[in-house]
CSV table of C-alpha atoms in Angstrom, one decimal:
chain,number,residue,atom,x,y,z
A,1,ARG,CA,-32.7,-23.6,-15.4
A,2,GLN,CA,-31.7,-21.2,-18.1
A,3,ALA,CA,-28.6,-19.0,-17.9
A,4,ILE,CA,-29.2,-15.3,-18.0
A,5,PRO,CA,-26.8,-13.5,-20.3
A,6,ILE,CA,-24.9,-10.7,-18.7
A,7,GLU,CA,-24.6,-7.5,-20.7
A,8,TYR,CA,-21.4,-5.5,-20.3
A,9,ALA,CA,-21.3,-1.8,-20.9
A,10,PRO,CA,-18.4,-0.8,-23.2
A,11,LEU,CA,-15.6,1.1,-21.6
A,12,PRO,CA,-15.6,4.8,-22.5
A,13,GLU,CA,-12.6,6.1,-24.5
A,14,PRO,CA,-9.9,7.6,-22.3
A,15,ARG,CA,-9.9,11.4,-22.3
A,16,ARG,CA,-6.1,11.5,-22.6
A,17,LEU,CA,-3.0,9.5,-21.8
A,18,LEU,CA,-1.4,10.9,-18.7
A,19,PHE,CA,1.9,9.1,-18.9
A,20,PRO,CA,3.3,5.6,-19.7
A,21,ALA,CA,3.6,3.3,-16.7
A,22,PRO,CA,5.6,0.2,-17.9
A,23,VAL,CA,6.8,-0.7,-14.4
A,24,ALA,CA,3.8,0.0,-12.3
A,25,SER,CA,2.2,-2.9,-10.5
A,26,ARG,CA,-0.3,-1.1,-8.3
A,27,LEU,CA,-2.2,2.1,-8.6
A,28,ALA,CA,-4.1,4.3,-6.0
A,29,VAL,CA,-5.5,7.8,-5.9
A,30,ASP,CA,-5.2,10.0,-2.8
A,31,GLY,CA,-7.7,12.5,-1.4
A,32,GLU,CA,-6.4,15.3,-3.6
A,33,GLY,CA,-6.6,13.3,-6.8
A,34,SER,CA,-2.9,12.6,-7.0
A,35,LEU,CA,-1.8,9.3,-8.6
A,36,LEU,CA,0.3,6.9,-6.6
A,37,LEU,CA,2.1,4.3,-8.7
A,38,LEU,CA,3.9,1.4,-7.1
A,39,ASP,CA,6.8,-0.3,-8.9
A,40,GLY,CA,7.0,-3.6,-7.1
A,41,GLU,CA,9.9,-4.8,-9.2
A,42,GLY,CA,12.2,-1.8,-8.8
A,43,ALA,CA,10.8,-1.1,-5.3
A,44,TRP,CA,9.8,2.5,-5.9
A,45,LEU,CA,6.7,4.5,-5.1
A,46,TYR,CA,5.9,7.5,-7.3
A,47,LYS,CA,3.4,10.3,-6.6
A,48,PHE,CA,2.2,12.4,-9.5
A,49,PHE,CA,0.7,15.5,-7.8
A,50,ALA,CA,-2.7,16.6,-9.1
A,51,ASN,CA,-2.8,20.1,-7.6
A,52,ARG,CA,0.8,21.2,-7.7
A,53,ARG,CA,1.6,24.9,-7.0
A,54,PRO,CA,3.6,26.8,-9.6
A,55,GLY,CA,7.3,26.4,-9.1
A,56,THR,CA,7.0,23.0,-7.2
A,57,ASP,CA,7.7,19.5,-8.3
A,58,SER,CA,5.0,17.5,-10.0
A,59,LEU,CA,6.5,14.2,-8.9
A,60,ALA,CA,7.7,12.7,-5.6
A,61,ARG,CA,9.5,9.4,-5.3
A,62,MET,CA,10.5,7.2,-2.4
A,63,GLY,CA,12.0,3.7,-2.0
A,64,GLY,CA,14.5,1.8,-3.9
A,65,ARG,CA,15.8,-1.5,-2.9
A,66,GLY,CA,16.8,-1.6,0.8
A,67,VAL,CA,16.0,-3.1,4.2
A,68,GLN,CA,16.0,0.0,6.4
A,69,GLY,CA,14.4,3.4,6.4
A,70,GLU,CA,12.7,4.2,3.2
A,71,GLY,CA,14.2,1.3,1.3
A,72,LEU,CA,11.7,-1.3,0.0
A,73,VAL,CA,11.8,-5.0,-0.8
A,74,GLN,CA,8.9,-6.3,-2.8
A,75,PRO,CA,6.3,-3.6,-2.1
A,76,THR,CA,2.9,-5.1,-2.8
A,77,GLN,CA,0.2,-2.5,-1.9
A,78,VAL,CA,-0.3,1.2,-1.7
A,79,GLN,CA,-3.3,3.0,-0.1
A,80,SER,CA,-4.2,6.6,0.7
A,81,PRO,CA,-7.2,6.8,3.0
A,82,ASN,CA,-7.1,10.6,3.4
A,83,ARG,CA,-5.3,13.7,2.2
A,84,ASN,CA,-2.5,13.5,4.7
A,85,GLN,CA,-1.2,9.9,4.6
A,86,VAL,CA,0.0,7.2,2.3
A,87,PHE,CA,0.6,3.6,3.4
A,88,VAL,CA,2.8,1.1,1.7
A,89,LEU,CA,3.0,-2.6,2.4
A,90,ASP,CA,6.6,-3.7,2.2
A,91,TYR,CA,6.1,-7.5,2.0
A,92,GLY,CA,9.8,-8.4,1.7
A,93,ASN,CA,10.7,-6.5,4.8
A,94,ARG,CA,7.4,-7.5,6.6
A,95,ARG,CA,6.4,-4.0,7.5
A,96,LEU,CA,3.8,-1.3,6.9
A,97,LEU,CA,5.1,2.2,6.2
A,98,ALA,CA,3.1,5.4,6.9
A,99,LEU,CA,4.2,8.3,4.8
A,100,ASN,CA,3.2,12.0,4.6
A,101,VAL,CA,1.9,13.7,1.5
A,102,ASN,CA,5.5,14.2,0.2
A,103,LEU,CA,6.3,10.5,0.7
A,104,GLN,CA,8.5,11.0,3.7
A,105,LEU,CA,8.6,8.3,6.3
A,106,VAL,CA,6.5,9.1,9.4
A,107,GLN,CA,6.0,5.7,11.0
A,108,GLU,CA,7.0,2.1,10.5
A,109,THR,CA,5.2,-1.0,11.8
A,110,ASP,CA,7.8,-3.8,11.7
A,111,PHE,CA,6.0,-7.1,11.9
A,112,ALA,CA,9.2,-9.1,11.8
A,113,ALA,CA,10.3,-7.5,15.1
A,114,GLN,CA,6.9,-7.7,16.9
A,115,PRO,CA,5.5,-11.2,17.2
A,116,ILE,CA,1.9,-11.6,18.5
A,117,GLN,CA,2.2,-13.0,22.0
A,118,ARG,CA,0.2,-16.2,22.6
A,119,PRO,CA,-0.5,-18.0,25.8
A,120,PRO,CA,1.5,-21.2,26.4
A,121,PRO,CA,1.6,-23.9,25.0
A,122,GLU,CA,1.1,-22.0,21.7
A,123,GLN,CA,4.1,-20.4,20.1
A,124,ASP,CA,4.3,-16.7,19.4
A,125,LEU,CA,3.0,-15.7,16.0
A,126,TYR,CA,5.0,-13.8,13.4
A,127,VAL,CA,3.0,-11.8,11.0
A,128,TYR,CA,3.7,-12.1,7.2
A,129,PRO,CA,1.5,-9.3,5.9
A,130,SER,CA,0.0,-10.0,2.5
A,131,ALA,CA,-2.6,-7.2,2.4
A,132,PHE,CA,-3.9,-4.4,4.6
A,133,ALA,CA,-6.8,-2.0,5.0
A,134,ILE,CA,-7.2,1.2,6.9
A,135,SER,CA,-10.6,2.0,8.4
A,136,PRO,CA,-12.1,5.6,8.4
A,137,SER,CA,-11.4,5.7,12.1
A,138,GLY,CA,-7.7,4.8,11.6
A,139,GLU,CA,-7.7,1.1,12.6
A,140,THR,CA,-5.3,-1.1,10.6
A,141,PHE,CA,-6.4,-4.5,9.5
A,142,VAL,CA,-3.7,-6.9,8.2
A,143,LEU,CA,-4.1,-10.2,6.4
A,144,ASN,CA,-1.5,-12.6,7.7
A,145,GLN,CA,-0.3,-15.0,5.1
A,146,ASP,CA,1.2,-17.3,7.8
A,147,ASP,CA,-2.1,-18.4,9.4
A,148,ALA,CA,-4.7,-16.9,7.0
A,149,ARG,CA,-6.2,-14.6,9.6
A,150,VAL,CA,-7.0,-11.0,9.8
A,151,TYR,CA,-5.5,-9.0,12.7
A,152,LYS,CA,-6.6,-5.6,13.9
A,153,PHE,CA,-4.0,-3.0,15.1
A,154,ASP,CA,-4.9,0.3,16.6
C-alpha cells in the first residue's frame, strides 16, 4: 500500500488583531458573535460583546478564585449554545454554572453535593466532571472522570 499525501490549505491572513489574550485557555463564541475567553489559571471568564449598544460596556467579567457563588477554581470549559445562556465547567469546585448574557449566575449544578444513587451493593457515585455538552433541546451531558462514563441530566 502506498500512503496518500495529504494537502493542507494555508490559513488565511487574519483580518485584524482583536486584542491580546495571554491568559486565555479556552475560547467560545455565543449566538450574537460575542467572544468568551476563559482564564483557567486566574479563574476568570471574560465576555467581549460583539453588538454593544452606545453607552454600554463592551466587556463583562465573572469569577475569580472562590468556592461559592460566582467564584471559580480551575474552570476548564465554556460553552454558549444559544443567545441567552453561557455555561462554565468549574472543575475544581465540581460544578456546572449556568449564566445569563451578562455573566450573572442563574443556576448551579453542584456535582459534589449530589451523588448518583446506585442500588446496593454498589456505592453511590460522585461525579468529577471533566467535560460537558448541551444538546439543542437543553439536555446536559457530562463526562465523568471518575468512571469514564457519560451521564445525561435533564
